[in-house]
PDB file of C-alpha atoms in Angstrom:
ATOM      1  CA  UNK A   1     -59.314 -21.572  67.653  1.00 44.00           C
ATOM      2  CA  UNK A   2     -56.115 -21.980  69.681  1.00 50.00           C
ATOM      3  CA  UNK A   3     -52.752 -22.611  68.080  1.00 52.00           C
ATOM      4  CA  UNK A   4     -52.115 -26.288  67.491  1.00 54.00           C
ATOM      5  CA  UNK A   5     -55.798 -27.124  67.242  1.00 52.00           C
ATOM      6  CA  UNK A   6     -56.777 -30.276  65.399  1.00 57.00           C
ATOM      7  CA  UNK A   7     -59.857 -28.577  63.939  1.00 54.00           C
ATOM      8  CA  UNK A   8     -59.284 -28.894  60.191  1.00 53.00           C
ATOM      9  CA  UNK A   9     -62.805 -27.769  59.272  1.00 54.00           C
ATOM     10  CA  UNK A  10     -62.320 -24.117  60.284  1.00 50.00           C
ATOM     11  CA  UNK A  11     -59.674 -22.320  58.203  1.00 48.00           C
ATOM     12  CA  UNK A  12     -57.556 -19.810  60.039  1.00 49.00           C
ATOM     13  CA  UNK A  13     -55.514 -17.047  58.475  1.00 48.00           C
ATOM     14  CA  UNK A  14     -52.666 -16.554  60.913  1.00 48.00           C
ATOM     15  CA  UNK A  15     -50.175 -14.329  59.117  1.00 51.00           C
ATOM     16  CA  UNK A  16     -51.903 -12.786  56.137  1.00 51.00           C
ATOM     17  CA  UNK A  17     -48.882 -13.616  54.002  1.00 54.00           C
ATOM     18  CA  UNK A  18     -50.642 -16.346  52.033  1.00 55.00           C
ATOM     19  CA  UNK A  19     -53.930 -15.565  50.341  1.00 52.00           C
ATOM     20  CA  UNK A  20     -56.858 -17.475  51.738  1.00 49.00           C
ATOM     21  CA  UNK A  21     -60.540 -17.713  50.986  1.00 41.00           C
ATOM     22  CA  UNK A  22     -61.094 -16.635  54.583  1.00 43.00           C
ATOM     23  CA  UNK A  23     -59.247 -13.369  53.828  1.00 60.00           C
ATOM     24  CA  UNK A  24     -62.100 -10.976  52.964  1.00 62.00           C
ATOM     25  CA  UNK A  25     -60.026  -8.640  50.798  1.00 66.00           C
ATOM     26  CA  UNK A  26     -58.614 -11.513  48.757  1.00 66.00           C
ATOM     27  CA  UNK A  27     -62.022 -13.141  48.356  1.00 72.00           C
ATOM     28  CA  UNK A  28     -63.585  -9.879  47.106  1.00 80.00           C
ATOM     29  CA  UNK A  29     -60.711  -8.520  44.995  1.00 87.00           C
ATOM     30  CA  UNK A  30     -58.920 -11.332  43.183  1.00 89.00           C
ATOM     31  CA  UNK A  31     -55.573 -11.362  41.363  1.00 92.00           C
ATOM     32  CA  UNK A  32     -57.063 -10.032  38.115  1.00 94.00           C
ATOM     33  CA  UNK A  33     -58.678  -7.076  39.919  1.00 95.00           C
ATOM     34  CA  UNK A  34     -55.368  -6.357  41.640  1.00 95.00           C
ATOM     35  CA  UNK A  35     -53.613  -6.359  38.254  1.00 96.00           C
ATOM     36  CA  UNK A  36     -56.134  -3.806  36.949  1.00 97.00           C
ATOM     37  CA  UNK A  37     -55.507  -1.610  39.999  1.00 96.00           C
ATOM     38  CA  UNK A  38     -51.734  -1.873  39.436  1.00 96.00           C
ATOM     39  CA  UNK A  39     -52.117  -1.000  35.744  1.00 96.00           C
ATOM     40  CA  UNK A  40     -54.006   2.151  36.713  1.00 95.00           C
ATOM     41  CA  UNK A  41     -51.196   3.104  39.088  1.00 94.00           C
ATOM     42  CA  UNK A  42     -48.681   2.491  36.284  1.00 94.00           C
ATOM     43  CA  UNK A  43     -50.680   4.876  34.084  1.00 92.00           C
ATOM     44  CA  UNK A  44     -50.155   7.747  36.532  1.00 89.00           C
ATOM     45  CA  UNK A  45     -46.615   6.758  37.583  1.00 87.00           C
ATOM     46  CA  UNK A  46     -45.048   9.975  36.209  1.00 83.00           C
ATOM     47  CA  UNK A  47     -47.247  11.988  38.595  1.00 81.00           C
ATOM     48  CA  UNK A  48     -46.209   9.858  41.566  1.00 79.00           C
ATOM     49  CA  UNK A  49     -42.944  11.505  42.467  1.00 71.00           C
ATOM     50  CA  UNK A  50     -41.253  10.481  45.674  1.00 57.00           C
ATOM     51  CA  UNK A  51     -42.488  12.349  48.705  1.00 60.00           C
ATOM     52  CA  UNK A  52     -45.867  13.384  47.319  1.00 66.00           C
ATOM     53  CA  UNK A  53     -49.368  12.738  48.491  1.00 68.00           C
ATOM     54  CA  UNK A  54     -52.167  13.143  45.996  1.00 75.00           C
ATOM     55  CA  UNK A  55     -55.230  13.477  48.205  1.00 73.00           C
ATOM     56  CA  UNK A  56     -57.581  14.990  45.641  1.00 78.00           C
ATOM     57  CA  UNK A  57     -56.924  12.574  42.758  1.00 84.00           C
ATOM     58  CA  UNK A  58     -59.495   9.869  42.110  1.00 90.00           C
ATOM     59  CA  UNK A  59     -58.793   7.182  39.567  1.00 93.00           C
ATOM     60  CA  UNK A  60     -61.555   4.789  38.486  1.00 96.00           C
ATOM     61  CA  UNK A  61     -60.753   1.173  37.656  1.00 96.00           C
ATOM     62  CA  UNK A  62     -62.800  -1.541  35.954  1.00 97.00           C
ATOM     63  CA  UNK A  63     -62.138  -5.222  35.409  1.00 96.00           C
ATOM     64  CA  UNK A  64     -64.187  -6.022  32.313  1.00 95.00           C
ATOM     65  CA  UNK A  65     -63.848  -9.765  32.926  1.00 93.00           C
ATOM     66  CA  UNK A  66     -65.079  -9.929  36.538  1.00 91.00           C
ATOM     67  CA  UNK A  67     -67.308  -6.867  36.312  1.00 94.00           C
ATOM     68  CA  UNK A  68     -65.734  -5.500  39.494  1.00 95.00           C
ATOM     69  CA  UNK A  69     -64.932  -1.807  39.625  1.00 97.00           C
ATOM     70  CA  UNK A  70     -63.844   0.863  42.044  1.00 97.00           C
ATOM     71  CA  UNK A  71     -62.109   4.162  42.575  1.00 97.00           C
ATOM     72  CA  UNK A  72     -58.536   4.665  43.763  1.00 96.00           C
ATOM     73  CA  UNK A  73     -57.979   7.627  46.079  1.00 94.00           C
ATOM     74  CA  UNK A  74     -55.699   9.009  48.811  1.00 92.00           C
ATOM     75  CA  UNK A  75     -52.540   8.069  46.945  1.00 92.00           C
ATOM     76  CA  UNK A  76     -49.467   8.516  49.143  1.00 90.00           C
ATOM     77  CA  UNK A  77     -46.068   8.264  47.468  1.00 88.00           C
ATOM     78  CA  UNK A  78     -44.107   9.607  50.443  1.00 86.00           C
ATOM     79  CA  UNK A  79     -42.106   6.362  50.710  1.00 86.00           C
ATOM     80  CA  UNK A  80     -41.785   5.751  46.953  1.00 86.00           C
ATOM     81  CA  UNK A  81     -38.127   6.779  46.837  1.00 84.00           C
ATOM     82  CA  UNK A  82     -37.096   4.568  49.771  1.00 87.00           C
ATOM     83  CA  UNK A  83     -39.250   1.491  49.237  1.00 90.00           C
ATOM     84  CA  UNK A  84     -40.681   1.787  45.732  1.00 90.00           C
ATOM     85  CA  UNK A  85     -44.162   1.565  47.244  1.00 93.00           C
ATOM     86  CA  UNK A  86     -47.261   3.754  47.358  1.00 93.00           C
ATOM     87  CA  UNK A  87     -50.238   3.453  49.649  1.00 93.00           C
ATOM     88  CA  UNK A  88     -53.805   4.054  48.550  1.00 94.00           C
ATOM     89  CA  UNK A  89     -57.452   3.529  49.299  1.00 94.00           C
ATOM     90  CA  UNK A  90     -59.893   1.994  46.861  1.00 95.00           C
ATOM     91  CA  UNK A  91     -63.545   1.267  46.795  1.00 95.00           C
ATOM     92  CA  UNK A  92     -64.562  -2.033  45.267  1.00 94.00           C
ATOM     93  CA  UNK A  93     -67.973  -2.661  43.757  1.00 94.00           C
ATOM     94  CA  UNK A  94     -68.242  -6.448  43.699  1.00 90.00           C
ATOM     95  CA  UNK A  95     -71.001  -9.013  43.842  1.00 88.00           C
ATOM     96  CA  UNK A  96     -70.460  -8.981  47.619  1.00 84.00           C
ATOM     97  CA  UNK A  97     -71.295  -5.257  47.766  1.00 88.00           C
ATOM     98  CA  UNK A  98     -69.331  -2.034  48.012  1.00 92.00           C
ATOM     99  CA  UNK A  99     -66.429  -1.872  50.453  1.00 92.00           C
ATOM    100  CA  UNK A 100     -63.487   0.416  51.166  1.00 94.00           C
ATOM    101  CA  UNK A 101     -59.979  -1.034  51.213  1.00 93.00           C
ATOM    102  CA  UNK A 102     -56.532   0.233  52.180  1.00 93.00           C
ATOM    103  CA  UNK A 103     -53.657  -1.051  50.127  1.00 94.00           C
ATOM    104  CA  UNK A 104     -50.040  -0.832  49.128  1.00 95.00           C
ATOM    105  CA  UNK A 105     -48.543  -1.313  45.690  1.00 95.00           C
ATOM    106  CA  UNK A 106     -44.823  -1.714  45.101  1.00 94.00           C
ATOM    107  CA  UNK A 107     -42.703  -1.562  41.969  1.00 93.00           C
ATOM    108  CA  UNK A 108     -41.000  -4.681  40.672  1.00 91.00           C
ATOM    109  CA  UNK A 109     -37.621  -4.865  38.904  1.00 90.00           C
ATOM    110  CA  UNK A 110     -39.078  -3.440  35.676  1.00 91.00           C
ATOM    111  CA  UNK A 111     -40.705  -0.545  37.584  1.00 91.00           C
ATOM    112  CA  UNK A 112     -44.271  -1.889  37.214  1.00 94.00           C
ATOM    113  CA  UNK A 113     -46.605  -1.724  40.196  1.00 95.00           C
ATOM    114  CA  UNK A 114     -48.092  -4.802  41.850  1.00 95.00           C
ATOM    115  CA  UNK A 115     -50.614  -4.699  44.701  1.00 94.00           C
ATOM    116  CA  UNK A 116     -48.791  -6.201  47.677  1.00 93.00           C
ATOM    117  CA  UNK A 117     -51.289  -5.634  50.494  1.00 91.00           C
ATOM    118  CA  UNK A 118     -55.003  -5.013  50.598  1.00 91.00           C
ATOM    119  CA  UNK A 119     -57.279  -5.018  53.615  1.00 90.00           C
ATOM    120  CA  UNK A 120     -60.768  -3.865  54.484  1.00 88.00           C
ATOM    121  CA  UNK A 121     -60.578  -0.275  55.754  1.00 86.00           C
ATOM    122  CA  UNK A 122     -62.685   1.449  58.353  1.00 75.00           C
ATOM    123  CA  UNK A 123     -65.186   3.621  56.525  1.00 62.00           C
TER     124      UNK A 123
END
C-alpha cells in the first residue's frame, strides 16, 4: 500500500514505534509476557556487568496467566554501561506456535529492565 493511501481496511505498521496487531512480535508476546521477560532479566542483573556477553546462559520464563513460555539466551550486555540496555534472544511458546525473537531490554530510572524492542528473528 503506497503512502497516503485511502485504504483504511488494511492496517500498515510504518515505523514500529507504536504497537499494532499487525506487528507479529507484539501480537504473539503481549505486555504481560514482556514484563515477565524483564523480571527474569532483573533477577540476573548482578551477573550482567557492562561489557559482557553471556552466550551459554539460558533462562526460562513463564507467564502463568497467558500460559506463554520461552527461554532467554544469547544475552549481550556489551552496551549496558553506555545505554543501560542488553540484547537477547528468546523463544516463545504461544498459541500461535514456537518462534525465535531478538530483543532489547533497557533499564528505567529505578534500574529495572523493560523490553523495548522485540522482533521475529531468523532461525
